[in-house]
Amino acid sequence: MRWEETTGETVDEVIFLSKHTAASNRPALTVHPIGVPHLTEGDQLPVGGKPAWAAPPNPRIGPWFRLLKSIADSQNLTPEFEVTLEATHHGPVTNAPTMFVEIGSTEEYWKRQDAAQAIALLVWEGLGLGGGDAVGDWSRNCFQQKILLGIGGGHYVPRHMDIVRKDGVWVGHLIAGYSLPMEDPGPSKSQANLEVGGTWKQAIRVAFDTTRAAFPQGEVLAHLDNKSFKGWQRNAIVGFLAEQNIKVGKPSDFC
């Protein structure tokens, strides 16, 4: 990381405060991890990162998402602004635990003073700058905790987010369906032990390894958005998780 190279200081974590864009133009306050674990050499990288890479997800993502929702509610930003998680996407390349916190989704909302104040309060309270305890400090909460690794679903990961809304839930990478490229095997898809091509295995492995690195002493459990997969896709993913000794969790396992 350039900061470490220039200053000699170790970067413990990275929190980007940024603008969010969306085709819907809907006002939103978002939180998400970063990475492009499904891409390979030669693929285009329009928004940064590098092939087969994801940054360790900042452990604050889940607790700060809940805190942001509380702040937005108290300041009457909701329901005008949607407070949401996003799936893992884009760069830049970092090696420290990283998260993005964003205001969206158009210039009209980027300029909103009340939205900016909510983000400022999130940082103030979340880092304990006012003298209170920091929010989402994994080092103080790490004993035998479970961490959700989201697999499947759309960009705004609704089924994973339903779990993360609950107090005490920790969340790592959230890998949307578009980051799990799976080649349709055609008529053979009903066969047992079917080998499915694509970079989906790479994406899951990278997401799991970096999530585990971000949560030392924690137990990372995969949570599948089952309804977002076809049967052959779900079977392939469950089989791969078993081969990799990655446990699958139910919603009740994280609460």
Coordinates of N, CA and C in Angstrom, one line a residue:
M1 N 0.8 -1.2 0.0 CA 0.0 0.0 0.0 C 0.9 1.2 0.0
R2 N 0.5 2.2 -0.8 CA 1.4 3.4 -1.0 C 1.6 4.2 0.3
W3 N 0.5 4.3 1.1 CA 0.7 5.0 2.4 C 1.7 4.4 3.3
E4 N 1.7 3.1 3.4 CA 2.7 2.4 4.2 C 4.1 2.6 3.6
E5 N 4.2 2.5 2.3 CA 5.5 2.7 1.7 C 6.1 4.1 1.9
T6 N 5.2 5.1 1.9 CA 5.6 6.5 2.0 C 5.9 6.9 3.4
T7 N 5.0 6.4 4.3 CA 5.1 6.9 5.7 C 5.8 5.9 6.7
G8 N 5.8 4.7 6.3 CA 6.3 3.7 7.2 C 5.3 3.2 8.3
E9 N 4.1 3.8 8.2 CA 3.0 3.5 9.1 C 2.2 2.3 8.6
T10 N 1.8 1.4 9.6 CA 1.0 0.3 9.2 C -0.5 0.7 9.2
V11 N -1.2 0.3 8.1 CA -2.6 0.6 7.9 C -3.4 -0.6 8.5
D12 N -4.1 -0.4 9.6 CA -4.9 -1.4 10.2 C -6.2 -1.7 9.5
E13 N -6.8 -0.7 8.9 CA -8.1 -0.8 8.2 C -8.3 0.4 7.3
V14 N -9.2 0.2 6.3 CA -9.4 1.2 5.3 C -11.0 1.4 5.2
I15 N -11.4 2.7 5.4 CA -12.8 3.0 5.2 C -12.9 4.1 4.2
F16 N -13.5 3.8 3.0 CA -13.7 4.8 2.0 C -15.1 5.4 2.1
L17 N -15.1 6.7 2.1 CA -16.4 7.5 2.1 C -16.5 8.0 0.6
S18 N -17.6 7.5 0.0 CA -17.6 7.7 -1.5 C -19.1 8.0 -2.0
K19 N -19.2 8.2 -3.3 CA -20.5 8.4 -3.9 C -20.9 7.1 -4.6
H20 N -22.2 6.9 -4.5 CA -22.8 5.7 -5.1 C -23.6 6.0 -6.3
T21 N -23.6 5.2 -7.3 CA -24.4 5.4 -8.5 C -25.2 4.2 -8.7
A22 N -26.4 4.3 -9.3 CA -27.3 3.2 -9.6 C -28.2 3.6 -10.7
A23 N -28.6 2.6 -11.5 CA -29.5 2.9 -12.6 C -30.8 3.4 -12.2
S24 N -31.2 3.0 -11.0 CA -32.5 3.4 -10.4 C -32.6 4.9 -10.0
N25 N -31.4 5.5 -9.8 CA -31.2 6.8 -9.3 C -31.9 7.0 -7.9
R26 N -32.2 5.9 -7.2 CA -32.8 6.0 -5.9 C -31.9 6.5 -4.8
P27 N -32.3 7.4 -4.0 CA -31.5 7.8 -2.9 C -31.1 6.6 -1.9
A28 N -29.9 6.5 -1.6 CA -29.4 5.4 -0.8 C -28.2 5.7 0.0
L29 N -28.1 5.0 1.1 CA -26.8 5.0 1.9 C -26.4 3.5 2.0
T30 N -25.2 3.3 1.5 CA -24.8 1.9 1.3 C -23.4 1.6 2.0
V31 N -23.3 0.3 2.3 CA -22.0 -0.2 2.9 C -21.7 -1.5 2.2
H32 N -20.4 -1.7 1.8 CA -20.0 -3.0 1.2 C -18.5 -3.2 1.2
P33 N -18.2 -4.5 1.1 CA -16.8 -4.9 0.9 C -16.4 -4.8 -0.6
I34 N -15.1 -4.9 -0.8 CA -14.6 -4.7 -2.2 C -13.8 -5.9 -2.7
G35 N -13.8 -6.1 -4.0 CA -13.1 -7.2 -4.7 C -13.7 -7.6 -6.0
V36 N -12.9 -8.2 -6.8 CA -13.4 -8.8 -8.1 C -12.9 -10.2 -8.2
P37 N -13.3 -11.1 -7.2 CA -12.6 -12.4 -7.1 C -12.9 -13.4 -8.3
H38 N -13.9 -13.0 -9.1 CA -14.3 -13.9 -10.2 C -13.5 -13.6 -11.5
L39 N -12.8 -12.5 -11.6 CA -12.2 -12.1 -12.8 C -10.8 -12.8 -13.0
T40 N -10.4 -12.9 -14.2 CA -9.1 -13.6 -14.5 C -8.2 -12.7 -15.3
E41 N -7.0 -13.1 -15.5 CA -6.0 -12.4 -16.3 C -6.6 -12.1 -17.7
G42 N -6.6 -10.9 -18.2 CA -7.1 -10.6 -19.5 C -8.5 -9.9 -19.4
D43 N -9.2 -10.1 -18.3 CA -10.5 -9.5 -18.1 C -10.3 -8.0 -17.9
Q44 N -11.3 -7.2 -18.3 CA -11.3 -5.8 -18.1 C -11.6 -5.5 -16.7
L45 N -10.9 -4.4 -16.2 CA -11.1 -4.0 -14.8 C -11.5 -2.5 -14.8
P46 N -12.8 -2.3 -15.1 CA -13.2 -0.9 -15.3 C -13.3 -0.1 -14.1
V47 N -13.4 -0.7 -12.9 CA -13.4 0.0 -11.7 C -12.4 -0.5 -10.6
G48 N -11.2 -0.8 -11.1 CA -10.1 -1.2 -10.2 C -10.1 -2.6 -9.8
G49 N -9.1 -2.9 -8.9 CA -8.9 -4.2 -8.5 C -7.9 -5.0 -9.3
K50 N -7.8 -6.3 -9.1 CA -7.0 -7.1 -9.9 C -7.6 -8.5 -10.0
P51 N -7.2 -9.3 -11.0 CA -7.8 -10.6 -11.1 C -7.7 -11.5 -9.9
A52 N -8.8 -12.2 -9.6 CA -8.8 -13.2 -8.5 C -8.4 -12.6 -7.2
W53 N -8.9 -11.4 -7.0 CA -8.6 -10.6 -5.8 C -9.8 -10.1 -5.0
A54 N -9.7 -10.1 -3.7 CA -10.7 -9.3 -2.9 C -9.9 -8.9 -1.7
A55 N -10.2 -7.7 -1.2 CA -9.6 -7.2 0.0 C -10.3 -7.9 1.2
P56 N -9.5 -8.1 2.3 CA -10.2 -8.6 3.5 C -11.4 -7.7 3.9
P57 N -12.6 -8.2 4.1 CA -13.7 -7.4 4.4 C -13.5 -6.8 5.8
N58 N -13.8 -5.5 5.9 CA -13.7 -4.8 7.2 C -14.7 -5.4 8.2
P59 N -14.3 -5.9 9.4 CA -15.3 -6.5 10.3 C -16.4 -5.5 10.7
R60 N -16.2 -4.2 10.5 CA -17.2 -3.2 10.9 C -18.4 -3.2 10.0
I61 N -18.4 -3.9 8.9 CA -19.4 -3.8 7.9 C -20.8 -4.1 8.5
G62 N -21.0 -5.2 9.1 CA -22.3 -5.5 9.7 C -22.7 -4.5 10.8
P63 N -21.9 -4.3 11.8 CA -22.2 -3.4 12.9 C -22.5 -2.0 12.4
W64 N -21.7 -1.5 11.4 CA -21.9 -0.1 10.9 C -23.1 -0.1 10.0
F65 N -23.5 -1.1 9.3 CA -24.7 -1.1 8.6 C -25.9 -0.9 9.5
R66 N -25.9 -1.6 10.6 CA -27.0 -1.5 11.6 C -27.0 -0.1 12.2
L67 N -25.8 0.4 12.6 CA -25.7 1.7 13.1 C -26.1 2.8 12.1
L68 N -25.8 2.7 10.9 CA -26.2 3.6 9.9 C -27.7 3.6 9.7
K69 N -28.3 2.5 9.8 CA -29.8 2.4 9.7 C -30.4 3.1 10.9
S70 N -29.9 2.9 12.1 CA -30.4 3.6 13.2 C -30.3 5.1 13.1
I71 N -29.1 5.6 12.7 CA -28.9 7.0 12.5 C -29.8 7.6 11.5
A72 N -30.0 6.9 10.3 CA -30.8 7.4 9.3 C -32.3 7.5 9.7
D73 N -32.7 6.5 10.5 CA -34.1 6.5 11.0 C -34.3 7.7 12.0
S74 N -33.3 7.9 12.9 CA -33.4 8.9 13.9 C -33.4 10.3 13.2
Q75 N -32.8 10.5 12.1 CA -32.7 11.8 11.4 C -33.7 11.9 10.3
N76 N -34.7 11.0 10.3 CA -35.8 11.0 9.3 C -35.3 11.0 7.9
L77 N -34.2 10.3 7.6 CA -33.7 10.1 6.2 C -34.5 8.9 5.6
T78 N -35.0 8.0 6.4 CA -35.8 6.9 5.8 C -37.2 7.3 6.0
P79 N -38.1 6.8 5.1 CA -37.8 5.9 4.0 C -37.3 6.5 2.7
E80 N -37.1 7.9 2.7 CA -36.6 8.5 1.4 C -35.3 7.8 1.0
F81 N -34.4 7.7 1.9 CA -33.1 7.0 1.6 C -33.2 5.5 2.0
E82 N -32.8 4.7 1.1 CA -32.7 3.2 1.5 C -31.4 3.0 2.1
V83 N -31.3 2.3 3.2 CA -30.0 1.9 3.9 C -29.8 0.5 3.5
T84 N -28.7 0.2 2.8 CA -28.6 -1.1 2.3 C -27.1 -1.6 2.2
L85 N -26.9 -2.9 2.3 CA -25.7 -3.5 1.9 C -25.6 -3.6 0.4
E86 N -24.4 -3.7 -0.1 CA -24.2 -4.1 -1.5 C -23.2 -5.3 -1.5
A87 N -23.3 -6.0 -2.6 CA -22.4 -7.1 -2.8 C -20.9 -6.6 -3.0
T88 N -20.0 -7.5 -2.8 CA -18.6 -7.3 -3.1 C -18.4 -6.9 -4.5
H89 N -17.8 -5.7 -4.7 CA -17.4 -5.3 -6.1 C -16.4 -4.2 -6.1
H90 N -15.8 -4.0 -7.2 CA -14.7 -3.0 -7.6 C -13.5 -3.0 -6.7
G91 N -12.6 -2.1 -7.0 CA -11.3 -1.9 -6.2 C -11.5 -0.6 -5.4
P92 N -10.3 0.0 -5.0 CA -8.9 -0.3 -5.4 C -8.3 -1.5 -4.6
V93 N -7.1 -1.8 -5.1 CA -6.4 -2.9 -4.4 C -5.9 -2.4 -3.1
T94 N -6.3 -3.1 -2.0 CA -5.8 -2.9 -0.7 C -5.5 -4.3 0.0
N95 N -4.7 -4.3 1.0 CA -4.4 -5.6 1.7 C -5.0 -5.5 3.1
A96 N -5.4 -4.4 3.6 CA -6.0 -4.2 4.9 C -7.5 -4.4 4.8
P97 N -8.1 -4.8 5.9 CA -9.6 -4.9 6.0 C -10.2 -3.6 5.5
T98 N -11.1 -3.7 4.5 CA -11.6 -2.5 3.8 C -13.1 -2.6 3.7
M99 N -13.7 -1.4 3.7 CA -15.1 -1.2 3.4 C -15.4 0.1 2.7
F100 N -16.5 0.2 2.0 CA -16.9 1.5 1.4 C -18.2 1.9 2.1
V101 N -18.4 3.2 2.4 CA -19.6 3.7 2.8 C -20.0 4.8 1.9
E102 N -21.2 4.8 1.3 CA -21.5 5.6 0.1 C -22.9 6.3 0.3
I103 N -22.9 7.5 -0.3 CA -24.2 8.2 -0.5 C -24.6 8.1 -2.0
G104 N -25.8 7.7 -2.3 CA -26.3 7.6 -3.6 C -27.7 8.2 -3.8
S105 N -28.1 8.3 -5.1 CA -27.4 7.7 -6.2 C -27.2 8.7 -7.3
T106 N -27.5 10.0 -7.1 CA -27.3 11.0 -8.1 C -26.7 12.3 -7.5
E107 N -26.3 13.2 -8.3 CA -25.6 14.4 -7.8 C -26.6 15.2 -6.8
E108 N -27.8 15.1 -7.1 CA -28.8 15.8 -6.2 C -28.6 15.2 -4.7
Y109 N -28.4 13.9 -4.6 CA -28.3 13.4 -3.2 C -26.9 13.4 -2.7
W110 N -25.9 13.4 -3.6 CA -24.6 13.5 -3.1 C -24.4 14.8 -2.4
K111 N -25.1 15.8 -2.7 CA -25.0 17.2 -2.1 C -25.9 17.3 -0.9
R112 N -26.6 16.4 -0.5 CA -27.5 16.5 0.6 C -26.8 16.6 1.9
Q113 N -26.9 17.7 2.6 CA -26.2 18.0 3.9 C -26.7 17.0 4.9
D114 N -28.0 16.6 4.9 CA -28.4 15.7 6.0 C -27.9 14.3 5.8
A115 N -27.7 13.9 4.5 CA -27.1 12.6 4.3 C -25.6 12.6 4.7
A116 N -24.9 13.7 4.4 CA -23.5 13.8 4.8 C -23.3 13.8 6.3
Q117 N -24.3 14.5 7.0 CA -24.2 14.5 8.4 C -24.4 13.1 9.0
A118 N -25.3 12.3 8.4 CA -25.5 11.0 8.9 C -24.2 10.1 8.7
I119 N -23.5 10.3 7.6 CA -22.3 9.6 7.4 C -21.2 10.0 8.4
A120 N -21.2 11.3 8.6 CA -20.2 11.9 9.6 C -20.5 11.3 11.0
L121 N -21.7 11.3 11.4 CA -22.1 10.7 12.7 C -21.7 9.2 12.8
L122 N -21.9 8.5 11.7 CA -21.6 7.1 11.6 C -20.1 6.9 11.9
V123 N -19.2 7.7 11.3 CA -17.8 7.6 11.5 C -17.5 8.0 13.0
W124 N -18.1 9.1 13.4 CA -17.8 9.6 14.8 C -18.1 8.6 15.8
E125 N -19.3 8.0 15.7 CA -19.7 7.0 16.7 C -19.1 5.7 16.5
G126 N -19.0 5.3 15.2 CA -18.4 4.0 14.8 C -17.0 3.8 15.2
L127 N -16.2 4.9 15.2 CA -14.8 4.8 15.6 C -14.6 5.2 17.1
G128 N -15.6 5.5 17.7 CA -15.5 5.9 19.1 C -14.8 7.2 19.3
L129 N -14.9 8.2 18.4 CA -14.2 9.4 18.4 C -14.7 10.3 19.5
G130 N -16.0 10.1 20.0 CA -16.5 10.9 21.0 C -16.3 10.4 22.4
G131 N -15.5 9.4 22.5 CA -15.1 8.8 23.8 C -15.8 7.5 24.1
G132 N -16.9 7.2 23.4 CA -17.5 5.9 23.6 C -16.8 4.7 23.0
D133 N -17.3 3.5 23.1 CA -16.7 2.4 22.6 C -16.9 2.4 21.0
A134 N -15.8 2.0 20.3 CA -15.9 1.8 18.9 C -16.9 0.7 18.5
V135 N -17.6 0.8 17.4 CA -18.6 -0.1 17.0 C -17.9 -1.0 15.9
G136 N -18.1 -2.3 16.1 CA -17.5 -3.3 15.2 C -16.1 -3.6 15.4
D137 N -15.6 -3.5 16.6 CA -14.2 -3.8 16.9 C -14.1 -5.4 17.1
W138 N -13.6 -6.0 16.0 CA -13.6 -7.5 16.1 C -12.7 -8.0 17.2
S139 N -11.6 -7.3 17.5 CA -10.6 -7.8 18.5 C -11.3 -7.9 19.9
R140 N -12.4 -7.2 20.1 CA -13.0 -7.3 21.4 C -14.2 -8.3 21.4
N141 N -14.5 -8.9 20.3 CA -15.7 -9.7 20.2 C -15.4 -11.1 19.5
C142 N -14.2 -11.5 19.4 CA -13.9 -12.5 18.4 C -14.0 -13.9 18.9
F143 N -14.4 -14.1 20.2 CA -14.3 -15.5 20.7 C -15.5 -16.3 20.2
Q144 N -15.2 -17.3 19.4 CA -16.2 -18.3 18.9 C -17.4 -17.6 18.2
Q145 N -17.2 -16.5 17.5 CA -18.2 -15.9 16.8 C -18.3 -16.4 15.4
K146 N -19.5 -16.4 14.8 CA -19.7 -16.9 13.5 C -19.8 -15.7 12.5
I147 N -19.3 -15.9 11.3 CA -19.3 -14.8 10.3 C -20.0 -15.3 9.0
L148 N -20.9 -14.5 8.5 CA -21.7 -14.8 7.3 C -20.9 -14.5 6.1
L149 N -20.7 -15.5 5.2 CA -20.2 -15.3 3.9 C -21.3 -15.5 2.9
G150 N -21.8 -14.4 2.3 CA -23.0 -14.5 1.5 C -22.6 -15.0 0.1
I151 N -23.4 -15.9 -0.4 CA -23.2 -16.5 -1.7 C -24.5 -16.5 -2.5
G152 N -24.5 -15.7 -3.6 CA -25.7 -15.7 -4.5 C -26.6 -14.5 -4.2
G153 N -27.5 -14.3 -5.1 CA -28.5 -13.2 -5.0 C -28.1 -12.1 -5.8
G154 N -28.9 -11.0 -5.8 CA -28.6 -9.8 -6.5 C -27.6 -8.9 -5.9
H155 N -27.4 -7.7 -6.5 CA -26.4 -6.8 -6.1 C -26.7 -6.3 -4.7
Y156 N -27.9 -6.1 -4.3 CA -28.3 -5.6 -3.0 C -28.6 -6.7 -2.0
V157 N -28.2 -7.9 -2.3 CA -28.2 -9.1 -1.4 C -29.3 -9.1 -0.3
P158 N -30.5 -9.1 -0.7 CA -31.6 -8.9 0.2 C -31.7 -10.1 1.2
R159 N -31.5 -11.3 0.8 CA -31.7 -12.4 1.8 C -30.5 -12.5 2.8
H160 N -29.3 -12.1 2.3 CA -28.2 -12.0 3.3 C -28.5 -10.8 4.3
M161 N -29.0 -9.7 3.7 CA -29.2 -8.5 4.5 C -30.2 -8.7 5.6
D162 N -31.2 -9.6 5.3 CA -32.2 -9.9 6.3 C -31.6 -10.4 7.6
I163 N -30.6 -11.2 7.4 CA -29.9 -11.8 8.6 C -29.0 -10.7 9.2
V164 N -28.2 -10.0 8.4 CA -27.3 -9.0 9.0 C -28.0 -7.9 9.7
R165 N -29.3 -7.6 9.4 CA -30.0 -6.6 10.2 C -30.1 -6.9 11.7
K166 N -30.0 -8.2 12.0 CA -30.2 -8.6 13.4 C -28.9 -8.3 14.2
D167 N -29.1 -7.8 15.4 CA -28.0 -7.5 16.3 C -27.0 -8.6 16.5
G168 N -25.7 -8.3 16.5 CA -24.7 -9.3 16.8 C -24.2 -10.1 15.6
V169 N -24.8 -9.9 14.4 CA -24.3 -10.7 13.2 C -23.1 -10.0 12.6
W170 N -22.1 -10.8 12.3 CA -20.9 -10.4 11.6 C -21.0 -10.8 10.2
V171 N -20.5 -10.0 9.3 CA -20.6 -10.3 7.8 C -19.3 -10.1 7.1
G172 N -18.9 -11.0 6.2 CA -17.7 -10.9 5.4 C -18.1 -10.5 4.0
H173 N -17.5 -11.3 3.0 CA -17.8 -11.0 1.7 C -19.2 -11.4 1.3
L174 N -19.8 -10.7 0.3 CA -21.1 -10.9 -0.2 C -21.0 -11.1 -1.7
I175 N -21.0 -12.3 -2.1 CA -20.7 -12.6 -3.5 C -22.0 -12.8 -4.3
A176 N -22.4 -11.8 -5.1 CA -23.6 -11.9 -5.9 C -23.5 -12.9 -7.0
G177 N -24.7 -13.2 -7.6 CA -24.7 -14.2 -8.6 C -23.8 -13.8 -9.8
Y178 N -23.8 -12.5 -10.1 CA -23.0 -12.1 -11.3 C -21.5 -12.3 -11.1
S179 N -21.1 -12.5 -9.8 CA -19.7 -12.8 -9.5 C -19.4 -14.3 -9.4
L180 N -20.3 -15.1 -9.8 CA -20.2 -16.6 -9.8 C -20.5 -17.1 -11.2
P181 N -19.6 -16.8 -12.1 CA -19.8 -17.3 -13.5 C -19.8 -18.8 -13.6
M182 N -20.9 -19.4 -14.0 CA -21.1 -20.9 -14.1 C -21.5 -21.2 -15.5
E183 N -20.8 -22.1 -16.1 CA -21.1 -22.5 -17.5 C -22.2 -23.6 -17.5
D184 N -23.2 -23.3 -18.2 CA -24.3 -24.3 -18.3 C -23.9 -25.6 -18.9
P185 N -24.0 -26.7 -18.2 CA -23.5 -28.0 -18.8 C -24.5 -28.6 -19.8
G186 N -25.6 -28.0 -20.1 CA -26.5 -28.5 -21.0 C -27.3 -29.7 -20.5
P187 N -27.5 -30.7 -21.4 CA -28.3 -31.8 -21.0 C -27.7 -32.7 -19.9
S188 N -26.5 -32.5 -19.7 CA -25.8 -33.4 -18.7 C -26.0 -32.8 -17.2
K189 N -26.7 -31.7 -17.1 CA -26.8 -31.0 -15.8 C -27.5 -31.9 -14.7
S190 N -28.2 -32.9 -15.1 CA -28.8 -33.8 -14.1 C -27.9 -34.9 -13.6
Q191 N -26.7 -35.0 -14.1 CA -25.8 -36.0 -13.7 C -25.2 -35.7 -12.3
A192 N -24.9 -36.8 -11.5 CA -24.3 -36.6 -10.2 C -22.8 -36.2 -10.4
N193 N -22.3 -35.5 -9.5 CA -20.9 -35.1 -9.5 C -20.5 -34.4 -10.8
L194 N -21.4 -33.5 -11.2 CA -21.2 -32.8 -12.4 C -20.1 -31.7 -12.3
E195 N -19.2 -31.7 -13.3 CA -18.2 -30.7 -13.3 C -18.7 -29.4 -14.0
V196 N -18.8 -28.3 -13.3 CA -19.4 -27.1 -13.9 C -18.2 -26.1 -14.1
G197 N -18.0 -25.7 -15.3 CA -16.9 -24.7 -15.6 C -17.3 -23.3 -15.2
G198 N -16.3 -22.4 -15.3 CA -16.5 -21.0 -14.9 C -15.6 -20.7 -13.7
T199 N -15.5 -19.4 -13.4 CA -14.6 -19.0 -12.3 C -15.3 -18.9 -10.9
W200 N -16.5 -19.5 -10.8 CA -17.2 -19.5 -9.6 C -16.5 -20.1 -8.4
K201 N -15.8 -21.2 -8.6 CA -15.0 -21.8 -7.5 C -13.9 -20.8 -7.1
Q202 N -13.2 -20.2 -8.0 CA -12.2 -19.2 -7.6 C -12.8 -18.1 -6.8
A203 N -13.9 -17.6 -7.2 CA -14.6 -16.5 -6.5 C -14.9 -16.9 -5.0
I204 N -15.5 -18.1 -4.9 CA -15.9 -18.5 -3.5 C -14.6 -18.7 -2.7
R205 N -13.6 -19.3 -3.2 CA -12.4 -19.6 -2.5 C -11.7 -18.3 -2.0
V206 N -11.6 -17.4 -2.9 CA -11.0 -16.1 -2.6 C -11.8 -15.4 -1.5
A207 N -13.1 -15.4 -1.7 CA -14.0 -14.7 -0.7 C -13.9 -15.4 0.7
F208 N -13.8 -16.7 0.7 CA -13.7 -17.4 2.0 C -12.4 -17.1 2.6
D209 N -11.3 -17.2 1.9 CA -10.0 -17.0 2.5 C -9.8 -15.6 3.0
T210 N -10.2 -14.6 2.3 CA -10.0 -13.2 2.8 C -11.0 -12.9 3.9
T211 N -12.1 -13.5 3.9 CA -13.0 -13.3 5.1 C -12.4 -13.9 6.3
R212 N -11.9 -15.1 6.2 CA -11.3 -15.8 7.3 C -10.1 -15.0 7.8
A213 N -9.3 -14.4 6.9 CA -8.2 -13.6 7.4 C -8.6 -12.4 8.1
A214 N -9.8 -11.8 7.8 CA -10.3 -10.6 8.4 C -10.9 -10.9 9.8
F215 N -11.2 -12.1 10.1 CA -11.9 -12.5 11.3 C -11.1 -13.6 12.1
P216 N -9.9 -13.3 12.5 CA -9.1 -14.4 13.2 C -9.9 -14.9 14.4
Q217 N -9.9 -16.2 14.6 CA -10.5 -17.0 15.6 C -12.0 -17.1 15.4
G218 N -12.6 -16.5 14.3 CA -14.0 -16.7 14.0 C -14.2 -17.9 13.2
E219 N -15.5 -18.2 13.0 CA -15.9 -19.4 12.2 C -16.7 -18.8 11.0
V220 N -16.2 -19.0 9.8 CA -16.9 -18.4 8.6 C -17.8 -19.5 8.1
L221 N -19.1 -19.1 8.0 CA -20.1 -20.0 7.4 C -20.7 -19.4 6.2
A222 N -20.9 -20.2 5.2 CA -21.5 -19.8 3.9 C -23.0 -19.7 4.1
H223 N -23.6 -18.6 3.6 CA -25.0 -18.5 3.6 C -25.5 -18.4 2.1
L224 N -26.3 -19.3 1.7 CA -26.7 -19.4 0.3 C -28.0 -18.7 0.1
D225 N -28.1 -17.9 -1.0 CA -29.4 -17.4 -1.4 C -30.0 -18.5 -2.3
N226 N -30.6 -19.5 -1.8 CA -30.9 -20.7 -2.5 C -31.9 -20.4 -3.7
K227 N -32.8 -19.5 -3.5 CA -33.8 -19.2 -4.5 C -33.2 -18.5 -5.7
S228 N -32.0 -18.0 -5.6 CA -31.4 -17.3 -6.8 C -30.7 -18.3 -7.7
F229 N -30.6 -19.6 -7.3 CA -29.8 -20.6 -8.1 C -30.8 -21.6 -8.7
K230 N -30.4 -22.0 -9.9 CA -31.1 -23.2 -10.5 C -30.6 -24.4 -9.7
G231 N -31.3 -25.5 -9.8 CA -31.0 -26.7 -9.1 C -29.5 -27.2 -9.3
W232 N -29.1 -27.2 -10.6 CA -27.8 -27.7 -10.9 C -26.7 -26.8 -10.4
Q233 N -27.0 -25.5 -10.3 CA -26.0 -24.5 -9.8 C -25.9 -24.7 -8.3
R234 N -27.0 -24.8 -7.6 CA -27.0 -25.0 -6.1 C -26.3 -26.3 -5.8
N235 N -26.6 -27.4 -6.5 CA -25.9 -28.7 -6.2 C -24.4 -28.6 -6.4
A236 N -24.0 -27.9 -7.5 CA -22.5 -27.7 -7.7 C -21.9 -26.9 -6.6
I237 N -22.5 -25.8 -6.2 CA -21.9 -25.0 -5.1 C -21.9 -25.7 -3.8
V238 N -22.9 -26.4 -3.4 CA -23.0 -27.2 -2.2 C -21.9 -28.2 -2.2
G239 N -21.7 -28.9 -3.3 CA -20.7 -29.9 -3.4 C -19.3 -29.4 -3.3
F240 N -19.1 -28.2 -3.9 CA -17.8 -27.6 -3.8 C -17.5 -27.1 -2.4
L241 N -18.5 -26.6 -1.7 CA -18.3 -26.1 -0.3 C -17.9 -27.3 0.5
A242 N -18.5 -28.4 0.3 CA -18.2 -29.6 1.1 C -16.8 -30.1 0.8
E243 N -16.4 -30.1 -0.4 CA -15.0 -30.4 -0.8 C -14.0 -29.5 -0.1
Q244 N -14.3 -28.3 0.1 CA -13.4 -27.3 0.6 C -13.5 -27.2 2.2
N245 N -14.4 -28.0 2.7 CA -14.6 -28.0 4.2 C -15.1 -26.6 4.6
I246 N -16.0 -26.0 3.8 CA -16.6 -24.7 4.2 C -18.1 -25.1 4.6
K247 N -18.4 -24.8 5.8 CA -19.7 -25.2 6.4 C -20.8 -24.2 5.8
V248 N -21.9 -24.7 5.7 CA -23.1 -23.9 5.3 C -24.0 -23.6 6.5
G249 N -24.3 -22.4 6.7 CA -25.1 -22.0 7.8 C -26.5 -21.6 7.5
K250 N -27.4 -21.9 8.4 CA -28.8 -21.4 8.3 C -29.0 -20.1 9.0
P251 N -30.0 -19.3 8.7 CA -30.2 -18.0 9.3 C -30.0 -18.0 10.8
S252 N -30.6 -19.0 11.5 CA -30.5 -19.1 12.9 C -29.1 -19.3 13.5
D253 N -28.2 -19.8 12.6 CA -26.8 -20.0 13.1 C -26.0 -18.7 13.3
F254 N -26.5 -17.6 12.8 CA -25.8 -16.4 12.9 C -26.3 -15.4 13.9
C255 N -27.4 -15.8 14.5 CA -28.0 -14.8 15.5 C -27.7 -15.2 16.9

